[in-house]
Amino acid sequence: MTESHLDRTSKRSEFILLGLFLGLGLLHALAYVFIVPPWQHYDEPTHFEVAWLTARLGRHPTVEDYDPEFSREVAQSMVDSGFYSGLANTPDLSADAQVQIPGYDQFEEQPLYYYLASLPLKLYQSDEIANELRAVRLVSVLLFLATIVAAWGIARTMTRPGHPLRWMVPAFVVLLPAFTDLMSAVNNDVLAVAAFSYFLWGAARLLKSGYTILNFTWVVLSMILVYYSKNTAYVAFALLPLVMVVALVPKHLRWGAWTAAFIIGLIGIAFSMKFDDAAYWHRTIAQSDPLRQKDVQAVHGDYALVLDTWSRTNPPWTPPTYLLLPLDVSRNLKDRPMTLGYWVWANQAVKINSPILGTPLMQAGDTIQVDQVPSFHAYHVTMPPSSIRMWLSLRPNPDNNQETRLYYDGFLLVDGHRPLDEAPQFTDMNGAEGTWGGSEFTNYLRNGSIEHSWPRVEPRLDNLLARILPDKARPSLILNSILDWPATQIMFRQTYQYMMETFWARFGWGHVPLSWPAAYQVLNWTFLLGLLGAVAGTIRHIRSSSWDWFIMIFLSAGLIWFADLVRGVGYFTSNDLYVPPSRYAFPAIIPIAVILCFGWYELARLIGAGMKYLVKPGNAPSEEQADGRKSLAEFLLAGWFIGALVLLAVLSLLSISFFYKNIG
């Protein structure tokens, strides 16, 4: 049999395999289309609203295009389908009520997904709005199938013929329950996933075979698709220049190109930092000057906290700056009588809100008058019974329209109700201890004297990225949250756990779990073992020519997952923490599938190698037997891999069915 014939046979087998994956993916997705009740995906009602209005108007709608009859029909369908079962906030559907579709409006999102989603609504109309919803879900299913093709293509581009990743990666994408659930929903996350997947495929082709008309056009078109999808896929814009430059370098020199890129990246990060902001004070304000500035009127030490009240904040719902208490401190302050004190002055006489001491159950503060001379202010507060999270926020809101600059110093939070007409006396430079009202105190606030600094992002870059990043999170705020682990760990721990559950199998609006809760522990360890195996495999291949693949896959997965992990940093001063699900990380579904599948394969290989050493020398297998055992090992790996995913898929569909049946 000739080599060309074998090559044709191999290619034919791979395309047959692709057809099987597409068929299985279609069946899996259709199961979710019809088993999941209407409106039971993240923000599905408001995404459908934009698609429906796009179909009717022939353009991308705005909030002014509100359609009362459509909104009432959707709300009625939500009630009829059991969406509000067990909930207290059933909408008012009386004749004179102005019905609003619940959820965040999507009118400011990029329009491409909604133009695609509007196509079936132009061709098909039904008396039941839920049937039109399912028709739009089918558009998402088509994008799911396109993503399966991309997974197959990327694995094929990255590996040699016959490598297990060629079937493991697309199989994982096809059978992962939470991903299939998302990709059968009316949601622009679906287009972001498909767009980033095709960018990654084009990047893989460019790195493998260099610049051709096809590869270059592919990357350019995929970037246009990314831009018009959703900002969760915009990591592609950071990767694009790296890919296009490295692709110009001969393959035997690319290790040098990647090393140079790494060094340049570190230098760029160093130059984008300023180390002059007030330590532990989380910055959301756009002011260019640091929060920590030297001032001759500083009451304790040389520095004051300076706030330009006319500067905007990002995210817009957050206070300009706030100080979090470490969890090991705040959890011990419940039910305590306490006193908050501080010095404040301004560049002009003005009435402002005092600093606000907050917990999820309490917001304490006052209105005060300040002028150009530092004055001491304080108020009493009794902490609520539960104080797991506690913060001090500055939201002064001056009562004039002029540019007011405020100066703060000497913040302190102490036990007991201290005299409000007497200023404390600090006994150390950090403002951590002193006397007040004739008795000693320990200050529970860190850096209340503003003497210590920590880094922030260079203002121009900080303000630029704050307009682009998801949830308008300011890079300086993200950096502050990472550095302030003693206070922020509660969010990051909860986010990691929730991301693991929603990555594998948590459905609806995040409220539909697996019927077997212990499965999440098994899945979490399975995920971690995959990462461990991937690291081990990367070390084993460190001298190979696969640098491009390893770096691109780990970099794209790492950046997107990191963006999801820190998405909730803008909600620390909210009553409820926002814990983001993994749907924002699903644009990296193919990179994470490659990493996990590669890791599991490496672990299976290591286990097989270990078992080989257990064979006595006299009973060592012949070469033919070894090849046979290798084939058997890969067969067993395939059986375990497919079997586990199918079992999880079946358990997920049963869990969804049982959940909605029980609440119905």
XYZ file of C-alpha atoms in Angstrom, residues 10-662:
653
model
C -6.132 8.664 7.118
C -7.709 11.906 5.930
C -10.919 10.115 5.011
C -11.052 8.572 8.492
C -10.580 11.962 10.104
C -13.400 13.511 8.087
C -15.635 10.571 8.946
C -14.769 11.188 12.594
C -15.673 14.863 12.174
C -19.036 13.839 10.744
C -19.661 11.611 13.758
C -18.771 14.439 16.132
C -21.080 16.857 14.321
C -23.947 14.364 14.439
C -23.398 13.667 18.125
C -23.025 17.377 18.857
C -26.283 18.151 17.055
C -28.181 15.519 19.046
C -26.640 16.687 22.315
C -27.462 20.350 21.643
C -31.018 19.610 20.477
C -31.616 17.787 23.743
C -30.869 21.035 25.586
C -32.934 23.122 23.158
C -36.074 21.167 23.996
C -35.431 19.889 27.545
C -34.412 23.227 29.070
C -37.602 25.281 29.620
C -37.962 28.655 27.897
C -35.983 31.556 29.362
C -33.885 29.308 31.623
C -30.466 30.461 30.451
C -28.412 33.442 31.592
C -30.083 36.671 30.395
C -31.970 34.769 27.706
C -35.079 37.008 27.847
C -33.137 40.218 27.177
C -30.939 38.669 24.490
C -34.078 37.402 22.759
C -35.602 40.873 23.066
C -32.755 42.406 21.031
C -32.974 39.637 18.413
C -36.758 40.038 18.134
C -36.565 43.823 17.792
C -33.765 43.470 15.227
C -36.015 41.228 13.129
C -38.911 43.681 13.353
C -36.953 46.910 12.849
C -34.310 45.711 10.398
C -31.591 47.407 12.463
C -29.914 47.109 15.822
C -32.386 48.466 18.398
C -31.835 50.875 21.273
C -33.523 51.164 24.644
C -35.946 53.677 23.099
C -37.357 50.876 20.908
C -39.167 49.343 23.882
C -42.195 47.336 22.709
C -44.798 47.025 25.504
C -46.819 44.261 23.829
C -43.730 42.131 23.215
C -42.473 42.674 26.765
C -45.837 41.630 28.171
C -45.879 38.532 25.970
C -42.407 37.486 27.118
C -43.237 38.117 30.783
C -46.454 36.109 30.447
C -44.532 33.269 28.810
C -42.030 33.331 31.678
C -44.859 33.004 34.179
C -46.570 30.242 32.182
C -43.353 28.233 31.796
C -42.696 28.247 35.550
C -39.801 30.698 35.514
C -41.053 32.347 38.714
C -41.870 29.130 40.591
C -40.690 29.597 44.154
C -39.798 33.259 43.567
C -41.485 36.250 45.177
C -40.916 38.787 42.398
C -43.578 37.688 39.905
C -44.114 40.563 37.445
C -47.213 42.728 37.540
C -49.155 41.850 34.388
C -52.207 43.978 35.097
C -53.648 45.912 32.172
C -52.243 49.294 33.219
C -48.778 48.023 34.254
C -45.689 48.849 32.203
C -44.053 45.447 31.923
C -40.268 45.269 31.700
C -38.378 42.142 30.680
C -36.264 41.142 33.689
C -32.483 41.115 33.502
C -29.739 43.352 32.173
C -30.577 44.985 28.855
C -28.291 44.031 25.971
C -28.812 47.007 23.669
C -25.202 48.193 23.968
C -23.751 44.833 22.931
C -22.194 44.302 19.503
C -24.920 43.689 16.884
C -23.662 40.711 14.844
C -25.096 37.920 16.999
C -28.511 39.571 17.027
C -28.564 39.955 13.240
C -27.863 36.230 12.956
C -30.414 35.415 15.648
C -33.048 37.529 13.906
C -32.935 35.477 10.694
C -35.292 32.677 11.792
C -37.672 35.277 13.245
C -37.987 36.842 9.788
C -38.871 33.459 8.298
C -40.909 31.949 11.114
C -43.584 33.434 13.344
C -45.637 31.580 15.908
C -48.532 32.328 18.208
C -46.317 31.030 21.020
C -43.351 33.263 21.805
C -41.598 30.238 23.343
C -41.549 28.545 19.933
C -39.837 31.587 18.437
C -37.304 31.416 21.267
C -36.493 27.796 20.387
C -36.084 28.790 16.737
C -33.453 31.342 17.756
C -31.765 28.744 19.963
C -31.154 26.755 16.777
C -28.964 29.598 15.470
C -26.775 29.104 18.527
C -26.700 25.370 17.827
C -25.277 26.082 14.362
C -22.518 28.158 15.972
C -21.918 25.242 18.351
C -21.410 22.942 15.367
C -19.030 25.490 13.843
C -17.047 25.457 17.103
C -16.819 21.658 16.957
C -15.301 21.975 13.481
C -12.779 24.480 14.869
C -11.862 22.113 17.720
C -11.312 19.308 15.230
C -9.283 21.604 12.964
C -7.066 22.990 15.729
C -6.291 19.538 17.110
C -5.510 18.357 13.578
C -3.239 21.347 12.938
C -1.336 20.913 16.188
C -0.707 17.160 16.193
C 0.603 14.393 13.980
C -1.777 11.889 12.326
C -3.037 9.293 14.766
C -2.418 11.346 17.904
C -5.193 10.837 20.510
C -5.749 14.594 20.860
C -7.224 14.568 17.360
C -10.313 12.844 18.709
C -10.129 13.723 22.411
C -10.357 17.508 21.962
C -13.470 17.606 19.732
C -15.079 14.833 21.793
C -14.606 16.895 24.953
C -16.140 19.959 23.284
C -19.091 17.906 22.021
C -19.905 16.213 25.336
C -19.146 18.854 27.991
C -22.644 19.477 29.466
C -22.381 23.091 30.672
C -20.749 24.165 27.420
C -23.417 22.480 25.310
C -26.082 24.106 27.472
C -24.618 27.563 26.828
C -24.159 26.896 23.113
C -27.845 26.044 22.756
C -28.983 29.262 24.467
C -29.956 32.644 23.072
C -26.862 34.542 24.188
C -24.081 36.417 22.410
C -21.525 34.398 24.402
C -22.117 31.773 21.721
C -20.726 33.978 18.952
C -17.773 35.010 21.136
C -16.873 31.329 21.566
C -17.094 30.587 17.843
C -15.225 33.758 16.836
C -12.307 33.179 19.194
C -12.143 29.514 18.172
C -11.701 30.442 14.518
C -9.113 33.071 15.395
C -7.188 30.411 17.292
C -7.448 28.010 14.356
C -6.132 30.685 12.002
C -3.308 31.488 14.429
C -2.379 27.801 14.618
C -2.265 27.570 10.829
C -0.169 30.732 10.612
C 2.351 29.433 13.138
C 2.543 26.047 11.435
C 2.749 26.904 7.747
C 3.582 30.608 7.771
C 2.111 33.436 5.745
C -0.101 32.417 2.853
C -3.013 34.288 1.337
C -5.417 31.831 2.967
C -3.829 31.986 6.425
C -3.515 35.769 6.451
C -7.086 36.259 5.197
C -8.308 33.729 7.754
C -6.741 35.620 10.661
C -7.993 39.009 9.439
C -11.574 37.802 8.933
C -11.596 36.020 12.278
C -10.470 39.230 13.989
C -13.369 41.105 12.391
C -15.659 38.380 13.695
C -14.123 38.691 17.166
C -14.618 42.464 17.197
C -18.304 42.177 16.365
C -18.954 39.337 18.814
C -18.347 40.273 22.473
C -15.572 41.705 24.616
C -14.991 38.337 26.319
C -13.203 37.319 23.098
C -11.076 40.472 22.862
C -8.054 38.636 24.256
C -7.494 37.861 20.577
C -6.399 41.481 20.051
C -3.625 41.002 22.605
C -2.517 37.734 20.995
C -2.707 38.910 17.369
C 0.528 40.977 17.176
C 2.412 38.239 19.004
C 1.238 35.579 16.551
C 1.888 37.675 13.460
C 5.433 38.586 14.526
C 6.429 35.089 15.670
C 5.077 33.598 12.431
C 7.715 35.627 10.554
C 10.551 33.973 12.484
C 12.052 30.673 11.223
C 10.858 27.785 13.364
C 14.308 26.889 14.688
C 14.665 30.436 16.056
C 11.208 30.831 17.550
C 12.325 29.959 21.059
C 14.313 33.178 20.864
C 11.294 35.097 19.564
C 9.112 33.860 22.418
C 11.844 34.637 24.939
C 12.215 38.142 23.540
C 8.442 38.611 23.647
C 8.420 37.482 27.282
C 11.189 39.925 28.223
C 9.538 42.779 26.319
C 6.274 41.948 28.066
C 7.914 42.140 31.487
C 9.534 45.457 30.585
C 6.194 46.765 29.320
C 4.471 45.742 32.548
C 7.194 47.425 34.602
C 6.862 50.682 32.652
C 3.059 50.580 32.923
C 3.212 50.625 36.734
C 3.466 53.480 39.184
C 4.294 52.708 42.814
C 2.758 55.770 44.425
C -0.843 54.931 45.332
C -2.254 54.522 48.846
C -1.734 50.934 49.995
C -4.910 48.907 50.684
C -7.130 51.632 49.213
C -8.798 50.129 46.150
C -8.909 52.609 43.278
C -11.857 52.938 40.894
C -11.496 56.670 40.219
C -10.033 57.957 36.953
C -7.961 60.761 38.478
C -4.423 60.852 37.103
C -2.752 61.893 40.353
C -2.100 59.249 42.996
C -4.500 58.904 45.903
C -1.517 59.216 48.259
C 0.084 62.665 48.093
C 2.372 64.709 50.321
C 0.579 67.628 51.927
C 1.773 70.223 54.420
C -1.554 69.969 56.268
C -1.313 66.205 56.743
C -2.392 65.517 60.314
C -0.433 62.331 60.949
C 2.755 61.787 58.963
C 3.530 63.430 55.636
C 0.789 62.075 53.373
C -2.942 62.526 52.857
C -5.477 60.734 50.693
C -6.468 63.133 47.895
C -9.705 62.729 45.965
C -10.713 64.692 42.855
C -14.481 64.459 43.174
C -15.117 65.409 39.544
C -13.355 62.320 38.154
C -15.478 59.393 37.005
C -15.317 55.900 38.447
C -14.988 52.527 36.736
C -17.059 50.464 37.297
C -19.562 53.346 37.469
C -21.523 51.915 40.419
C -18.515 51.802 42.733
C -17.238 54.468 45.153
C -14.074 56.301 44.009
C -11.964 54.413 46.531
C -12.535 52.036 49.423
C -10.641 50.157 52.100
C -11.474 46.515 52.855
C -10.984 44.928 56.250
C -9.197 41.550 56.281
C -11.581 38.655 56.836
C -9.848 37.520 60.014
C -10.584 40.990 61.437
C -14.087 41.677 60.136
C -15.557 38.330 61.156
C -14.684 39.078 64.807
C -16.371 42.488 64.968
C -20.022 41.410 64.959
C -22.346 43.069 67.513
C -19.577 45.382 68.737
C -20.079 49.081 69.531
C -17.415 50.975 67.583
C -16.321 54.464 66.593
C -15.084 55.605 63.187
C -12.951 58.744 63.053
C -10.996 60.712 60.420
C -9.620 64.137 59.478
C -10.833 65.854 56.326
C -10.388 69.201 54.553
C -10.969 70.571 51.036
C -9.866 73.222 48.572
C -13.133 75.093 49.271
C -15.975 75.060 51.778
C -18.404 72.295 50.889
C -20.923 69.869 52.366
C -20.122 66.188 51.686
C -21.051 62.685 52.708
C -18.832 61.261 55.407
C -16.823 58.077 54.821
C -19.263 55.161 54.851
C -18.663 52.110 57.013
C -20.411 49.269 55.250
C -21.302 45.599 55.517
C -23.850 43.613 53.493
C -26.349 44.362 56.297
C -25.463 47.962 57.135
C -24.360 51.296 55.676
C -23.350 53.864 58.309
C -22.460 57.480 57.598
C -23.388 61.135 57.975
C -23.354 64.487 56.169
C -20.628 66.918 57.207
C -19.389 70.430 56.449
C -15.683 70.858 55.592
C -13.422 73.764 54.616
C -9.750 74.421 53.896
C -8.605 73.610 57.459
C -8.302 69.956 58.632
C -11.133 69.062 61.006
C -11.773 65.873 62.936
C -15.075 64.023 62.552
C -16.366 60.789 64.050
C -19.549 58.778 64.503
C -20.683 55.807 66.552
C -21.856 52.542 65.066
C -22.875 49.131 66.354
C -21.853 46.347 64.032
C -24.567 43.950 62.816
C -24.729 40.305 63.955
C -22.989 39.127 60.789
C -19.948 41.051 59.580
C -18.026 38.640 57.388
C -17.311 41.442 54.905
C -16.652 45.024 55.972
C -15.369 48.082 54.145
C -14.844 51.819 54.438
C -15.796 53.682 51.267
C -15.431 57.295 50.183
C -18.364 58.582 48.150
C -18.416 62.282 49.131
C -20.862 63.669 46.526
C -20.181 67.382 47.260
C -23.206 69.674 47.223
C -21.754 72.042 44.620
C -20.999 71.674 40.930
C -17.466 73.019 41.236
C -14.267 71.025 41.084
C -13.819 70.006 44.698
C -10.617 68.351 45.853
C -10.835 66.559 49.189
C -8.052 65.564 51.570
C -8.347 62.799 54.168
C -5.962 61.591 56.857
C -5.877 59.615 60.098
C -8.702 57.145 59.484
C -9.364 54.898 62.467
C -11.951 52.321 63.516
C -11.773 51.357 67.184
C -13.717 49.437 69.812
C -16.239 51.248 71.980
C -18.153 54.480 71.680
C -15.408 57.107 72.018
C -16.035 60.854 72.568
C -17.011 62.530 69.288
C -15.795 65.977 70.370
C -12.264 64.824 71.152
C -9.575 63.832 68.648
C -7.473 60.707 69.218
C -3.737 60.759 69.847
C -1.656 58.278 67.836
C 1.424 56.723 69.414
C 3.025 55.259 66.279
C 3.805 56.470 62.769
C 1.364 54.050 61.122
C -1.663 55.254 63.067
C -2.223 51.727 64.349
C -2.339 52.501 68.085
C -2.970 55.386 70.451
C -5.281 56.810 73.084
C -8.758 58.253 72.743
C -11.109 59.336 75.479
C -8.630 58.389 78.154
C -8.139 54.773 77.038
C -5.889 52.990 74.586
C -7.072 51.714 71.223
C -6.013 49.479 68.355
C -6.949 50.728 64.904
C -8.654 48.046 62.798
C -8.040 49.981 59.564
C -4.858 49.349 57.606
C -2.906 52.362 56.372
C -5.361 54.813 57.876
C -2.530 57.350 57.974
C -1.878 56.941 54.199
C 1.877 56.593 54.805
C 2.312 53.336 52.870
C 2.146 52.934 49.088
C 1.486 50.184 46.578
C 1.332 49.971 42.758
C -1.261 51.176 40.300
C -1.467 51.060 36.509
C -0.248 54.084 34.527
C -3.298 56.421 34.298
C -3.676 56.613 30.502
C -3.478 52.844 30.112
C -5.675 52.385 33.177
C -8.422 54.612 31.766
C -8.196 53.087 28.288
C -8.530 49.494 29.465
C -11.291 50.420 31.915
C -13.492 51.229 28.908
C -12.754 47.876 27.253
C -12.558 45.258 29.980
C -15.689 43.284 30.942
C -17.848 44.994 33.576
C -15.687 48.137 33.073
C -13.233 46.884 35.676
C -10.281 49.225 36.130
C -6.904 47.414 35.803
C -5.669 49.192 38.942
C -8.680 47.817 40.803
C -7.887 44.298 39.577
C -4.283 44.723 40.695
C -5.392 46.062 44.096
C -7.737 43.124 44.594
C -5.017 40.579 43.852
C -2.538 42.267 46.196
C -5.111 42.522 48.991
C -5.576 38.758 49.387
C -6.380 38.866 53.157
C -9.520 40.875 52.345
C -10.456 39.623 48.865
C -9.848 35.897 49.232
C -13.528 35.248 49.949
C -14.473 36.328 46.424
C -11.644 34.495 44.689
C -12.337 31.261 46.583
C -16.048 31.425 45.821
C -15.342 32.302 42.197
C -12.979 29.365 41.733
C -15.515 26.930 43.184
C -18.366 28.365 41.127
C -16.295 28.424 37.946
C -15.485 24.744 38.422
C -19.147 23.840 38.870
C -20.376 25.949 35.960
C -17.553 24.714 33.744
C -18.667 21.112 34.124
C -22.350 20.954 34.881
C -24.409 23.705 36.511
C -27.314 25.007 34.483
C -30.110 27.551 34.155
C -29.115 30.873 35.676
C -26.604 28.977 37.786
C -29.380 27.599 40.006
C -29.699 24.071 38.589
C -27.048 21.727 40.043
C -26.326 18.079 39.423
C -28.565 15.681 41.321
C -25.422 14.100 42.801
C -23.557 16.972 44.547
C -20.497 14.834 45.319
C -19.809 14.727 41.581
C -18.424 18.264 41.770
C -15.568 17.132 44.009
C -14.726 14.344 41.575
C -14.844 16.763 38.650
C -12.704 19.321 40.466
C -9.975 16.747 41.109
C -10.280 15.537 37.520
C -9.674 19.104 36.345
C -6.665 19.573 38.629
C -5.174 16.239 37.557
C -5.524 17.335 33.941
C -3.613 20.537 34.694
C -0.946 18.582 36.571
C -0.543 16.160 33.686
C -0.326 19.044 31.210
C 2.485 20.648 33.200
C 4.327 17.320 33.363
C 3.849 16.794 29.633
C 5.050 20.301 28.838
C 8.234 19.702 30.825
C 8.758 16.422 28.978
C 8.408 18.178 25.612
C 10.414 21.254 26.584
C 13.134 20.470 24.041
C 10.717 19.678 21.232
C 9.678 21.977 18.412
C 6.198 22.474 19.901
C 6.898 25.775 21.663
C 4.346 27.604 19.546
C 1.496 25.310 20.515
C 2.301 25.175 24.219
C 2.661 28.938 24.558
C -0.383 29.879 22.465
C -2.646 27.362 24.179
C -1.560 28.165 27.736
C -1.503 31.915 27.071
C -4.972 32.106 25.525
C -6.528 29.858 28.178
C -4.737 31.661 31.002
C -5.703 35.172 29.909
C -9.374 34.372 29.352
C -9.748 32.372 32.554
C -7.960 35.097 34.506
C -10.359 37.705 33.077
C -13.284 35.596 34.297
C -11.730 34.999 37.714
C -11.326 38.741 38.396
C -14.615 39.814 36.812
C -16.257 40.282 40.214
C -13.728 42.721 41.688
C -16.060 45.673 41.136
C -18.642 44.326 43.583
C -16.788 44.212 46.910
C -18.814 47.145 48.250
C -22.121 45.662 47.074
C -24.505 43.882 49.396
C -23.983 40.690 47.408
C -20.702 39.599 45.896
C -20.876 38.892 42.195
C -19.434 35.445 41.554
C -18.990 35.016 37.778
C -19.723 31.688 36.074
C -17.469 29.954 33.567
C -19.508 31.098 30.585
C -17.220 34.124 30.302
C -14.259 31.726 30.039
C -15.831 29.522 27.373
C -14.236 31.442 24.471
C -11.161 29.478 25.593
C -13.011 26.146 25.495
C -10.655 24.701 22.871
C -7.420 25.751 24.627
C -8.658 24.378 27.946
C -9.836 21.195 26.200
C -6.362 20.789 24.684
C -4.705 21.344 28.073
C -6.945 18.936 29.976
C -6.947 16.217 27.320
C -3.183 16.501 26.915
C -2.806 16.274 30.690
C -5.001 13.202 31.025
C -3.203 11.555 28.132
C 0.165 12.267 29.754
C -1.017 10.805 33.059
C -2.248 7.700 31.245
C 1.118 7.431 29.509
C 2.959 7.755 32.823
C 0.751 5.115 34.406
C 1.392 2.833 31.461
C 5.132 3.415 31.723
C 5.007 2.645 35.433
C 3.169 -0.592 34.835
C 5.805 -1.587 32.281
C 8.511 -1.426 34.952
C 6.516 -3.876 37.052
C 7.011 -6.548 34.404
C 9.892 -8.860 35.305
C 12.814 -8.786 32.819
C 12.282 -12.408 31.895
C 8.659 -11.709 31.064
C 9.246 -8.467 29.158
C 6.903 -8.194 26.167
C 8.147 -8.492 22.644
C 7.994 -5.440 20.371
C 4.798 -6.746 18.799
C 3.281 -7.362 22.234
C 4.367 -3.893 23.373
C 2.681 -2.315 20.365
C -0.415 -4.344 21.095
C -0.411 -3.280 24.731
C 0.028 0.331 23.663
C -2.999 0.014 21.423
C -4.905 -1.622 24.267
C -3.870 1.186 26.636
C -5.099 3.817 24.184
C -8.310 1.837 23.717
C -8.846 1.739 27.481
C -8.105 5.477 27.679
C -10.678 6.102 24.963
C -13.223 3.958 26.770
C -12.688 5.741 30.078
C -12.692 9.185 28.463
C -15.815 8.767 26.328
C -17.601 6.738 28.995
C -17.025 9.363 31.696
C -18.187 12.212 29.448
C -21.284 10.323 28.295
C -22.115 9.449 31.907
C -21.765 13.114 32.898
C -23.905 14.193 29.933
C -26.673 11.747 30.868
C -26.520 12.732 34.554
C -26.764 16.392 33.538
C -29.833 15.944 31.345
C -31.538 13.863 34.032
C -30.686 16.458 36.687
C -32.196 19.243 34.571
C -35.349 17.235 33.894
C -35.821 16.286 37.560
C -35.166 19.834 38.770
C -37.778 21.506 36.591
C -40.249 18.676 37.107
C -39.999 19.064 40.881
